[in-house]
Coordinates of C-alpha atoms (C1' of nucleotides) in Angstrom, one line a residue:
Chain A
M1 CA -21.8 29.2 -9.8
S2 CA -24.6 31.3 -11.7
D3 CA -27.8 31.7 -9.6
P4 CA -30.3 33.7 -11.4
T5 CA -32.8 33.4 -8.9
K6 CA -30.9 34.7 -5.8
K7 CA -32.3 38.2 -6.0
S8 CA -36.0 37.2 -6.0
K9 CA -37.7 38.4 -3.1
P10 CA -41.4 37.8 -1.8
S11 CA -43.6 40.8 -2.5
S12 CA -43.9 42.5 0.6
A13 CA -46.0 45.5 -0.3
A14 CA -49.5 44.2 -0.2
N15 CA -52.4 46.5 -0.1
A16 CA -55.1 46.0 2.5
E17 CA -57.3 43.9 -0.1
E18 CA -54.4 41.7 -1.0
R19 CA -53.4 41.1 2.6
A20 CA -57.2 40.0 3.4
F21 CA -57.0 37.5 0.4
L22 CA -53.9 36.1 1.5
A23 CA -55.0 35.7 5.3
A24 CA -58.2 34.0 4.0
Y25 CA -56.1 31.7 1.4
D26 CA -56.0 28.0 2.6
A27 CA -52.3 27.2 2.0
A28 CA -52.9 24.0 3.8
A29 CA -55.1 22.8 0.9
F30 CA -51.7 22.5 -1.3
P31 CA -49.4 20.5 0.5
H32 CA -47.2 20.0 -2.7
P33 CA -45.5 22.4 -4.9
S34 CA -47.7 23.6 -7.9
V35 CA -46.1 23.9 -11.3
A36 CA -46.7 26.7 -13.6
V37 CA -45.2 28.2 -17.0
D38 CA -44.6 31.7 -17.9
V39 CA -43.7 32.8 -21.3
A40 CA -41.6 36.0 -22.1
V41 CA -42.5 36.9 -25.6
M42 CA -39.6 38.8 -27.0
S43 CA -39.5 41.3 -30.0
V44 CA -37.2 44.1 -31.2
A45 CA -38.4 47.4 -31.9
D46 CA -36.7 51.0 -31.9
G47 CA -33.4 49.4 -31.2
A48 CA -34.4 47.7 -28.0
L49 CA -35.9 44.5 -26.8
H50 CA -39.5 44.6 -25.9
T51 CA -41.7 42.0 -24.1
L52 CA -45.3 41.5 -23.7
L53 CA -46.9 41.9 -20.3
V54 CA -50.6 41.1 -19.0
Q55 CA -52.4 42.9 -16.3
R56 CA -53.2 40.2 -13.5
G57 CA -57.0 39.9 -13.0
D58 CA -56.8 37.9 -9.8
H59 CA -55.1 38.0 -6.5
P60 CA -52.3 37.8 -5.6
Q61 CA -50.7 40.8 -7.1
K62 CA -53.9 41.7 -8.7
G63 CA -53.4 44.8 -11.0
R64 CA -49.8 44.3 -11.4
L65 CA -48.1 43.2 -14.8
A66 CA -46.8 40.0 -15.4
L67 CA -45.4 37.5 -17.9
P68 CA -48.3 35.5 -19.5
G69 CA -48.6 32.4 -17.5
G70 CA -50.6 29.6 -15.9
F71 CA -50.7 26.4 -14.3
V72 CA -49.6 23.1 -16.1
G73 CA -52.3 20.5 -16.5
V74 CA -51.7 17.1 -15.1
K75 CA -51.8 15.7 -18.6
E76 CA -50.1 18.3 -20.4
S77 CA -46.4 18.4 -21.0
L78 CA -44.5 21.6 -20.2
D79 CA -44.0 22.6 -23.9
A80 CA -47.8 22.1 -24.6
A81 CA -48.7 24.2 -21.5
A82 CA -46.3 27.0 -22.6
A83 CA -47.9 26.9 -26.0
R84 CA -51.5 27.0 -24.7
V85 CA -50.7 29.8 -22.4
L86 CA -49.2 31.8 -25.1
A87 CA -52.3 31.3 -27.5
I88 CA -54.9 32.1 -24.8
K89 CA -53.1 35.1 -23.3
T90 CA -51.5 36.5 -26.5
G91 CA -53.4 35.1 -29.6
L92 CA -50.0 34.1 -31.0
R93 CA -49.3 30.6 -32.1
D94 CA -46.6 28.7 -33.8
L95 CA -43.6 30.9 -32.3
F96 CA -40.1 29.9 -31.7
L97 CA -40.7 28.8 -28.2
E98 CA -37.8 27.4 -26.0
Q99 CA -37.6 26.4 -22.3
L100 CA -35.3 28.9 -20.3
Y101 CA -35.1 28.1 -16.6
T102 CA -37.2 26.8 -13.8
F103 CA -37.5 29.3 -11.0
G104 CA -38.2 27.6 -7.6
D105 CA -37.4 29.7 -4.8
V106 CA -39.8 29.2 -1.7
G107 CA -41.1 32.7 -1.4
R108 CA -41.6 33.6 -4.9
D109 CA -45.5 33.3 -4.8
P110 CA -47.3 34.7 -1.5
R111 CA -50.0 32.1 -1.7
T112 CA -48.3 28.7 -1.4
R113 CA -45.4 27.0 -3.3
V114 CA -45.4 27.7 -7.0
I115 CA -42.5 26.4 -9.3
T116 CA -42.6 28.1 -12.5
V117 CA -40.9 26.9 -15.8
A118 CA -40.0 29.7 -17.8
Y119 CA -40.1 29.8 -21.5
Y120 CA -39.2 32.5 -23.8
A121 CA -40.7 33.1 -27.4
L122 CA -39.4 35.2 -30.5
V123 CA -41.8 37.2 -32.7
D124 CA -41.2 39.8 -35.4
R125 CA -42.5 43.3 -34.7
A126 CA -45.2 43.3 -37.2
R127 CA -46.8 40.1 -36.0
V128 CA -46.8 40.9 -32.5
L129 CA -48.6 44.1 -33.1
R130 CA -51.3 42.2 -34.9
A131 CA -51.9 39.8 -32.0
R132 CA -54.9 40.0 -29.9
P133 CA -55.4 38.0 -26.6
E134 CA -58.3 35.8 -26.2
Q135 CA -58.4 36.7 -22.5
G136 CA -57.5 39.9 -20.8
A137 CA -55.3 42.9 -22.2
M138 CA -51.8 43.1 -23.2
V139 CA -49.1 45.7 -22.8
F140 CA -45.7 46.2 -24.7
A141 CA -42.9 46.9 -22.4
R142 CA -39.3 48.2 -23.3
I143 CA -36.6 46.1 -21.5
D144 CA -34.3 48.4 -19.7
V145 CA -31.0 46.5 -19.1
P146 CA -29.0 48.1 -16.4
W147 CA -25.5 48.3 -17.8
K148 CA -23.6 45.8 -15.8
G149 CA -22.0 44.3 -18.8
E150 CA -23.3 40.9 -19.4
A151 CA -26.6 41.3 -17.7
G152 CA -28.2 38.5 -15.8
G153 CA -29.6 40.7 -12.8
P154 CA -33.1 42.0 -12.9
V155 CA -34.2 44.3 -15.5
R156 CA -36.7 47.1 -15.6
A157 CA -39.8 47.1 -17.8
L158 CA -40.8 50.7 -19.2
D159 CA -43.8 51.8 -21.0
A160 CA -44.0 53.9 -24.0
E161 CA -43.2 57.2 -22.0
G162 CA -40.5 55.7 -20.1
R163 CA -42.2 55.0 -17.0
E164 CA -41.5 51.8 -15.1
L165 CA -43.9 49.3 -15.0
P166 CA -44.4 47.3 -11.6
L167 CA -43.7 43.5 -12.4
A168 CA -45.4 40.8 -10.4
F169 CA -43.4 38.1 -8.5
D170 CA -39.9 37.7 -9.7
H171 CA -40.7 38.3 -13.3
A172 CA -37.9 41.0 -13.5
D173 CA -35.5 38.3 -12.8
I174 CA -37.0 36.0 -15.4
L175 CA -36.6 38.7 -18.1
G176 CA -32.9 39.3 -16.8
V177 CA -32.4 35.6 -17.4
V178 CA -33.9 35.9 -20.9
V179 CA -31.6 38.8 -22.0
K180 CA -28.6 36.9 -20.8
R181 CA -29.7 33.7 -22.7
L182 CA -30.4 35.6 -25.9
R183 CA -27.0 37.3 -25.8
G184 CA -25.3 33.9 -25.3
K185 CA -27.3 32.4 -28.1
L186 CA -26.5 35.1 -30.6
G187 CA -23.1 34.2 -30.8
Y188 CA -23.6 30.7 -32.2
V189 CA -27.1 30.2 -33.2
P190 CA -29.0 32.5 -35.6
I191 CA -32.0 33.4 -33.4
G192 CA -31.8 36.9 -35.1
Y193 CA -34.0 35.5 -37.8
E194 CA -37.0 34.6 -35.5
L195 CA -37.2 38.3 -34.7
L196 CA -37.8 39.3 -38.3
P197 CA -40.0 38.9 -41.2
R198 CA -39.2 36.3 -43.7
R199 CA -37.5 38.7 -45.9
F200 CA -35.1 41.2 -44.4
A201 CA -32.2 43.4 -45.3
L202 CA -28.8 42.6 -43.8
R203 CA -29.1 46.2 -42.0
Q204 CA -32.2 45.0 -40.2
L205 CA -30.5 41.8 -38.8
Q206 CA -27.6 43.7 -37.7
E207 CA -29.9 46.0 -35.8
I208 CA -31.4 42.9 -34.4
H209 CA -28.3 41.9 -33.0
E210 CA -27.1 45.2 -31.7
A211 CA -30.6 45.6 -29.8
V212 CA -29.9 42.2 -28.2
L213 CA -26.4 42.7 -27.4
G214 CA -26.7 46.3 -26.4
R215 CA -23.6 47.3 -28.4
K216 CA -22.8 48.5 -32.0
L217 CA -21.2 45.9 -34.4
N218 CA -18.9 46.5 -37.3
K219 CA -20.9 46.6 -40.3
D220 CA -18.4 45.0 -42.7
S221 CA -17.5 42.2 -40.5
F222 CA -21.0 41.5 -39.7
R223 CA -22.1 41.4 -43.4
R224 CA -19.2 39.0 -44.1
S225 CA -19.6 36.7 -41.3
V226 CA -23.3 36.3 -41.9
V227 CA -23.2 35.7 -45.7
A228 CA -20.1 33.4 -45.2
S229 CA -22.1 31.6 -42.7
G230 CA -24.3 30.2 -45.5
L231 CA -27.4 30.7 -43.2
V232 CA -28.8 33.4 -45.3
A233 CA -29.4 33.7 -49.0
P234 CA -30.2 36.6 -51.2
T235 CA -33.5 36.7 -52.9
R236 CA -32.9 39.3 -55.7
E237 CA -35.8 41.5 -54.3
L238 CA -35.1 44.9 -53.0
E239 CA -36.4 47.0 -50.1
H240 CA -39.0 49.5 -51.2
D241 CA -40.1 52.8 -49.5
V242 CA -36.8 53.8 -48.2
P243 CA -35.5 57.3 -49.1
Y244 CA -32.1 55.9 -50.0
R245 CA -30.8 53.1 -52.1
P246 CA -32.6 50.0 -51.2
A247 CA -30.8 46.9 -50.0
E248 CA -31.2 43.5 -51.3
L249 CA -33.5 41.3 -49.1
Y250 CA -32.4 38.1 -47.7
R251 CA -34.0 35.1 -46.3
Y252 CA -33.0 32.6 -43.8
V253 CA -32.0 28.9 -45.1
R254 CA -32.0 26.2 -42.6
S255 CA -29.8 23.8 -44.8
K256 CA -26.6 25.6 -45.2
S257 CA -26.0 24.8 -48.9
R258 CA -22.2 25.3 -48.7
Chain B
M1 CA -36.5 24.3 -32.2
S2 CA -34.4 22.1 -29.9
D3 CA -36.6 19.6 -27.8
P4 CA -34.3 17.4 -25.9
T5 CA -37.3 15.5 -24.4
K6 CA -38.9 14.2 -27.6
K7 CA -37.1 10.7 -27.6
S8 CA -38.2 10.1 -24.1
K9 CA -40.6 7.0 -23.8
P10 CA -42.6 5.4 -21.2
S11 CA -40.9 2.2 -20.1
S12 CA -42.8 -0.7 -21.6
A13 CA -40.8 -3.6 -20.6
A14 CA -41.9 -4.1 -17.2
N15 CA -41.7 -7.4 -15.4
A16 CA -44.6 -9.1 -13.6
E17 CA -43.5 -7.5 -10.2
E18 CA -43.4 -4.2 -11.7
R19 CA -46.7 -4.6 -13.4
A20 CA -48.3 -5.6 -10.2
F21 CA -47.0 -2.6 -8.3
L22 CA -48.2 -0.2 -11.1
A23 CA -51.7 -1.9 -11.1
A24 CA -52.0 -1.3 -7.3
Y25 CA -50.6 2.1 -7.4
D26 CA -53.3 4.8 -6.7
A27 CA -52.6 7.5 -9.2
A28 CA -55.7 9.3 -8.2
A29 CA -54.1 10.2 -4.9
F30 CA -51.8 12.6 -6.9
P31 CA -54.1 14.9 -8.9
H32 CA -51.2 17.5 -9.3
P33 CA -47.9 17.0 -11.0
S34 CA -45.1 16.2 -8.6
V35 CA -41.8 17.9 -8.8
A36 CA -38.3 16.0 -8.5
V37 CA -34.7 16.8 -8.9
D38 CA -32.1 14.7 -10.6
V39 CA -28.4 15.4 -10.5
A40 CA -25.8 14.0 -13.1
V41 CA -22.5 14.0 -11.3
M42 CA -20.0 14.5 -14.1
S43 CA -16.2 13.7 -13.9
V44 CA -13.5 12.8 -16.6
A45 CA -11.4 9.6 -16.5
D46 CA -9.4 7.7 -19.2
G47 CA -10.3 10.4 -21.8
A48 CA -14.0 10.1 -21.3
L49 CA -17.0 11.6 -19.4
H50 CA -18.3 9.5 -16.6
T51 CA -21.3 9.8 -14.5
L52 CA -22.4 8.4 -11.2
L53 CA -25.6 6.3 -11.1
V54 CA -27.5 4.8 -8.2
Q55 CA -29.5 1.4 -8.1
R56 CA -33.1 2.1 -7.6
G57 CA -34.1 0.4 -4.5
D58 CA -38.0 0.9 -4.8
H59 CA -40.6 0.7 -7.7
P60 CA -41.1 1.9 -10.4
Q61 CA -38.0 0.6 -12.2
K62 CA -36.7 -1.1 -9.3
G63 CA -33.2 -2.4 -9.8
R64 CA -32.4 -0.3 -12.9
L65 CA -29.6 2.5 -12.6
A66 CA -30.9 6.1 -12.5
L67 CA -29.3 9.6 -11.7
P68 CA -29.4 10.3 -8.0
G69 CA -32.7 12.1 -7.5
G70 CA -35.5 12.8 -5.2
F71 CA -38.5 14.8 -4.5
V72 CA -38.6 18.5 -3.7
G73 CA -39.7 19.4 -0.3
V74 CA -42.5 22.0 -0.2
K75 CA -40.4 24.4 1.9
E76 CA -37.2 23.6 0.0
S77 CA -35.8 25.5 -3.1
L78 CA -34.8 23.8 -6.1
D79 CA -31.0 24.4 -5.7
A80 CA -31.5 23.2 -2.1
A81 CA -33.2 20.1 -3.2
A82 CA -30.3 19.3 -5.6
A83 CA -27.8 19.7 -3.1
R84 CA -29.5 17.7 -0.5
V85 CA -30.1 14.8 -2.9
L86 CA -26.5 15.0 -4.0
A87 CA -25.3 14.9 -0.5
I88 CA -27.4 11.9 0.7
K89 CA -27.0 9.7 -2.5
T90 CA -23.4 10.4 -3.1
G91 CA -21.8 11.9 0.0
L92 CA -20.5 14.8 -2.1
R93 CA -20.8 18.4 -1.2
D94 CA -19.8 21.9 -2.2
L95 CA -19.6 20.8 -5.9
F96 CA -20.2 23.1 -8.9
L97 CA -23.9 22.6 -9.3
E98 CA -26.0 24.2 -11.7
Q99 CA -29.4 23.7 -13.1
L100 CA -29.7 22.3 -16.6
Y101 CA -33.3 21.7 -18.0
T102 CA -36.6 20.7 -16.6
F103 CA -38.1 17.4 -18.1
G104 CA -41.9 17.3 -18.0
D105 CA -43.3 14.8 -20.5
V106 CA -46.2 13.3 -19.5
G107 CA -45.4 9.6 -19.5
R108 CA -41.8 9.8 -18.3
D109 CA -42.8 8.3 -14.9
P110 CA -45.1 5.2 -15.1
R111 CA -46.5 6.0 -11.7
T112 CA -48.1 9.4 -12.1
R113 CA -47.1 12.9 -13.4
V114 CA -43.5 13.7 -12.3
I115 CA -41.8 16.8 -13.5
T116 CA -38.1 16.6 -12.8
V117 CA -35.7 19.5 -12.7
A118 CA -32.3 18.3 -13.9
Y119 CA -29.1 19.6 -12.6
Y120 CA -25.5 18.7 -13.3
A121 CA -22.5 18.7 -10.9
L122 CA -18.9 18.8 -11.9
V123 CA -16.1 16.9 -9.6
D124 CA -12.6 15.9 -10.1
R125 CA -11.7 12.3 -10.4
A126 CA -9.8 11.8 -7.1
R127 CA -12.6 13.4 -5.1
V128 CA -15.4 11.4 -6.7
L129 CA -13.6 8.1 -6.2
R130 CA -13.5 9.0 -2.4
A131 CA -17.0 9.7 -2.3
R132 CA -19.3 7.3 -0.2
P133 CA -23.0 7.6 -0.4
E134 CA -25.1 7.9 3.0
Q135 CA -27.9 5.6 1.4
G136 CA -27.6 2.9 -1.2
A137 CA -24.7 2.2 -3.7
M138 CA -23.1 4.1 -6.5
V139 CA -21.9 2.9 -9.9
F140 CA -19.4 4.7 -12.2
A141 CA -20.6 4.8 -15.7
R142 CA -18.8 5.9 -18.9
I143 CA -20.7 8.1 -21.0
D144 CA -20.8 6.7 -24.7
V145 CA -21.6 9.6 -27.0
P146 CA -23.1 8.4 -30.4
W147 CA -21.2 10.1 -33.1
K148 CA -23.9 12.6 -34.3
G149 CA -21.7 15.4 -34.2
E150 CA -23.0 17.9 -31.6
A151 CA -24.7 15.3 -29.3
G152 CA -28.0 16.1 -27.7
G153 CA -29.8 12.7 -28.2
P154 CA -29.7 10.1 -25.7
V155 CA -26.5 8.5 -24.8
R156 CA -25.3 5.2 -23.6
A157 CA -23.9 4.3 -20.1
L158 CA -21.2 1.7 -20.1
D159 CA -19.6 -0.3 -17.2
A160 CA -15.9 -0.7 -16.9
E161 CA -16.1 -3.9 -19.2
G162 CA -18.0 -1.9 -21.7
R163 CA -21.4 -3.5 -21.0
E164 CA -24.3 -1.2 -21.5
L165 CA -26.1 -0.2 -18.3
P166 CA -29.8 0.0 -18.3
L167 CA -31.0 3.5 -17.3
A168 CA -34.4 4.2 -15.7
F169 CA -37.0 6.7 -16.9
D170 CA -35.7 9.2 -19.5
H171 CA -32.3 9.6 -17.8
A172 CA -30.5 8.7 -21.0
D173 CA -32.1 11.9 -22.5
I174 CA -30.8 14.0 -19.7
L175 CA -27.4 12.8 -20.0
G176 CA -27.5 13.8 -23.6
V177 CA -28.6 17.3 -22.7
V178 CA -25.7 17.5 -20.1
V179 CA -23.2 16.6 -22.8
K180 CA -24.5 19.2 -24.9
R181 CA -24.6 21.9 -22.3
L182 CA -21.1 20.9 -21.4
R183 CA -19.7 21.2 -24.9
G184 CA -21.5 24.5 -25.4
K185 CA -20.1 26.0 -22.1
L186 CA -16.7 25.0 -22.7
G187 CA -16.4 27.3 -25.5
Y188 CA -16.8 30.4 -23.4
V189 CA -16.8 29.5 -19.7
P190 CA -13.8 27.7 -18.0
I191 CA -15.7 24.8 -16.5
G192 CA -12.7 22.5 -17.3
Y193 CA -11.3 23.7 -13.9
E194 CA -14.1 22.0 -12.0
L195 CA -13.1 18.9 -13.2
L196 CA -9.5 18.9 -12.1
P197 CA -7.8 19.3 -8.6
R198 CA -6.6 22.7 -7.6
R199 CA -3.1 22.3 -9.3
F200 CA -2.8 20.9 -12.7
A201 CA -0.9 20.8 -15.7
L202 CA -2.1 22.1 -18.9
R203 CA -1.9 18.8 -20.5
Q204 CA -4.4 17.6 -18.0
L205 CA -6.7 20.6 -18.8
Q206 CA -6.4 19.9 -22.4
E207 CA -7.3 16.3 -22.0
I208 CA -10.5 17.5 -20.1
H209 CA -11.5 19.8 -22.8
E210 CA -10.9 16.9 -25.4
A211 CA -13.0 14.2 -23.5
V212 CA -15.8 16.7 -23.1
L213 CA -15.7 18.0 -26.9
G214 CA -14.8 14.6 -28.1
R215 CA -12.1 15.6 -30.4
K216 CA -8.4 16.4 -30.3
L217 CA -7.3 19.9 -29.8
N218 CA -4.2 21.6 -31.3
K219 CA -1.6 21.5 -28.3
D220 CA 0.0 24.8 -29.0
S221 CA -3.1 26.7 -29.7
F222 CA -4.8 25.3 -26.7
R223 CA -1.8 26.4 -24.3
R224 CA -1.6 29.9 -25.9
S225 CA -5.3 30.6 -25.8
V226 CA -5.6 29.5 -22.0
V227 CA -2.6 31.2 -20.9
A228 CA -3.4 34.3 -22.8
S229 CA -7.0 34.2 -21.3
G230 CA -5.6 35.2 -17.9
L231 CA -7.8 32.6 -16.2
V232 CA -4.8 30.3 -15.0
A233 CA -1.5 31.3 -13.4
P234 CA 1.8 29.3 -13.2
T235 CA 2.5 28.0 -9.5
R236 CA 6.3 27.4 -10.1
E237 CA 5.4 23.9 -8.9
L238 CA 6.1 20.8 -11.1
E239 CA 4.5 17.7 -11.6
H240 CA 6.2 14.6 -9.8
D241 CA 6.1 10.8 -10.4
V242 CA 5.8 11.2 -14.1
P243 CA 8.5 9.2 -16.1
Y244 CA 9.5 12.2 -18.4
R245 CA 9.9 15.9 -18.2
P246 CA 7.6 17.2 -15.5
A247 CA 5.3 20.1 -16.4
E248 CA 4.6 23.2 -14.5
L249 CA 1.4 23.1 -12.4
Y250 CA -1.0 25.9 -13.1
R251 CA -4.0 27.0 -10.9
Y252 CA -7.2 28.7 -11.6
V253 CA -7.7 32.5 -11.0
R254 CA -11.1 33.9 -10.8
S255 CA -10.2 37.6 -11.2
K256 CA -8.3 37.6 -14.4
S257 CA -5.5 40.1 -13.9
R258 CA -4.9 41.3 -17.2
Chain C
dC1 C1' 25.9 9.1 -20.0
dA2 C1' 22.9 7.9 -24.0
dC3 C1' 18.3 8.0 -24.7
dC4 C1' 13.3 8.4 -24.2
dT5 C1' 9.3 11.3 -23.7
dT6 C1' 7.2 15.3 -22.8
dA7 C1' 7.5 20.3 -22.0
dT8 C1' 8.4 24.8 -23.7
dA9 C1' 9.7 28.4 -27.0
dT10 C1' 9.7 30.3 -31.7
dG11 C1' 8.6 31.1 -36.4
dC12 C1' 5.8 30.5 -40.6
dT13 C1' 1.1 30.1 -42.6
dT14 C1' -3.7 30.7 -42.9
dA15 C1' -8.4 32.5 -41.6
dT16 C1' -11.0 36.0 -39.7
dA17 C1' -12.2 40.7 -37.5
dG18 C1' -11.7 45.4 -37.4
dC19 C1' -11.1 49.5 -40.3
dA20 C1' -10.7 52.6 -44.3
dT21 C1' -11.7 53.7 -48.9
dA22 C1' -13.9 53.8 -53.3
dT23 C1' -17.7 52.9 -56.1
dA24 C1' -22.9 52.0 -56.9
dT25 C1' -27.7 53.4 -56.7
dG26 C1' -32.4 54.8 -55.6
dC27 C1' -34.6 59.1 -54.2
dA28 C1' -35.4 63.9 -53.6
dA29 C1' -34.4 68.6 -54.2
dT30 C1' -33.5 72.1 -57.4
Chain D
dA1 C1' -32.3 66.6 -66.2
dT2 C1' -28.9 67.1 -62.9
dT3 C1' -26.9 67.2 -58.4
dG4 C1' -26.5 65.9 -53.8
dC5 C1' -27.7 62.7 -50.1
dA6 C1' -27.8 58.6 -47.6
dT7 C1' -27.1 54.0 -47.7
dA8 C1' -25.6 49.7 -50.2
dT9 C1' -22.0 46.9 -51.8
dA10 C1' -17.1 45.7 -53.0
dT11 C1' -12.0 45.8 -52.2
dG12 C1' -7.8 46.1 -49.9
dC13 C1' -4.9 46.8 -45.7
dT14 C1' -3.5 45.3 -40.9
dA15 C1' -4.0 43.3 -36.3
dT16 C1' -5.2 39.2 -34.1
dA17 C1' -5.5 34.3 -33.2
dA18 C1' -5.3 29.4 -34.8
dG19 C1' -3.2 25.6 -37.1
dC20 C1' 1.1 23.6 -37.9
dA21 C1' 6.2 22.5 -38.0
dT22 C1' 10.5 22.6 -35.8
dA23 C1' 14.0 23.3 -32.5
dT24 C1' 15.5 23.1 -27.8
dA25 C1' 15.0 22.0 -22.8
dA26 C1' 14.8 18.9 -18.9
dG27 C1' 13.5 15.2 -15.8
dG28 C1' 13.5 9.8 -15.7
dT29 C1' 15.4 5.3 -16.9
dG30 C1' 18.5 2.1 -18.4

DNA sequence: CACCTTATATGCTTATAGCATATATGCAAT
DNA sequence: ATTGCATATATGCTATAAGCATATAAGGTG
């Protein structure tokens, strides 16, 4: 019914160097599918979802931007591979990290058959800005969701000036599935907290929800339902450095004590 | 946060023949992970979820019951592999078939590293009973969900007499994730229709929902919300062969015309 | 034809979301 | 210090949907 991979296409626009690489590549040495993991590190800034991209240092698609990824070791679980790739390519550890979907179309990698298990991670903005990769360089990209209601199709990645960033492989499709998953989860699981620091104002939480869902929410209803859920607790601390009445800060409680 | 694979364990109870097979198995010939697909064919009968199991004809775990599965061809997409396995092992085609989750723990297959992409399919009872496999034999198993609220842990498979059926590998975990997914989806996607024939009474649809969710629903609220959703339409046909007032039959409409 | 069982319709009650309004409060300009 | 601003927080009204009970309809069975 839902086939998030159906729009993936083999990259056809390869330059001369890339074509030479592929011509010399010995695909026959890989008679079985290879397995990789890719991780979409999601955060929210300026009212929009952002992700973290790395520049590919090797062929294929050298120079293009891609989700941090890598091959799965033969004695390494998928979850462990995702955590390792995340740490190496972004320097981030101990994030909320969850499996998303597995992309396995035949032509998605021009070298040979590569099946990738996609993961997504959630981080708060301050932490992602302090992150430093152990290898390579990172780029922050704003996710631009085409307005087709519920999303699910490919999305665009934009740099700070609004220019579109070229994504490798089917990574735009992967980001589309991430957005769809986040929107679905937000309705019944409080993932919003993973995108905020430990203490936050309810307004910040609402902004997170609005950025993920792509629409405005009713302020009072949002406050009431969140507080009534018992999943947040007031801390008696107040915001500071705001030019208006500071709001009380809340924290996330896992054992809803009600 | 949610790790549906964490309870999987390598099968430790192997008989002498199985041990001999594994001792002779040349794991070194497979230096990379292999990729398989497994399909959970779900249906509802007698107020409970059922699945379809096949007896393993080969080692490892020869003789145990398993979800229909097989390896992914190097030029075959994951979706195509799942549909092929489904057709060969059960004779069923053109079902609702959707990717579920990918299980990749290191020890889940005693031979070598096998990563499996799990799918689930939905069929109505009459059709699954007419199905005949092209290879091997099938067994229907009732899914017994331990009462831990939302499920997600491993489940038990029972035969018609209520005896527990031994499942191979981590297939009990896979079925646990299937149940969890179905319960989650039922709230906002009308998958119930995939488990019924084309024309059905609202009571039948409610029984499907109750079997999947594992709890009774309010009859009036269910009827009102389903009819108001615009996703079903009355057909002016009535049930027949029932010893009481026959209900009107409904059909599923994809384009909600309201 | 009486009676059984389930379908279908209607009204009451309760919970919640959306919305509007009123008041509180920290900060900054005057 | 006072006033105004922007936002926080509280309260009440309304529309909507769910839970629940009751009443009536209708086919099958003896």
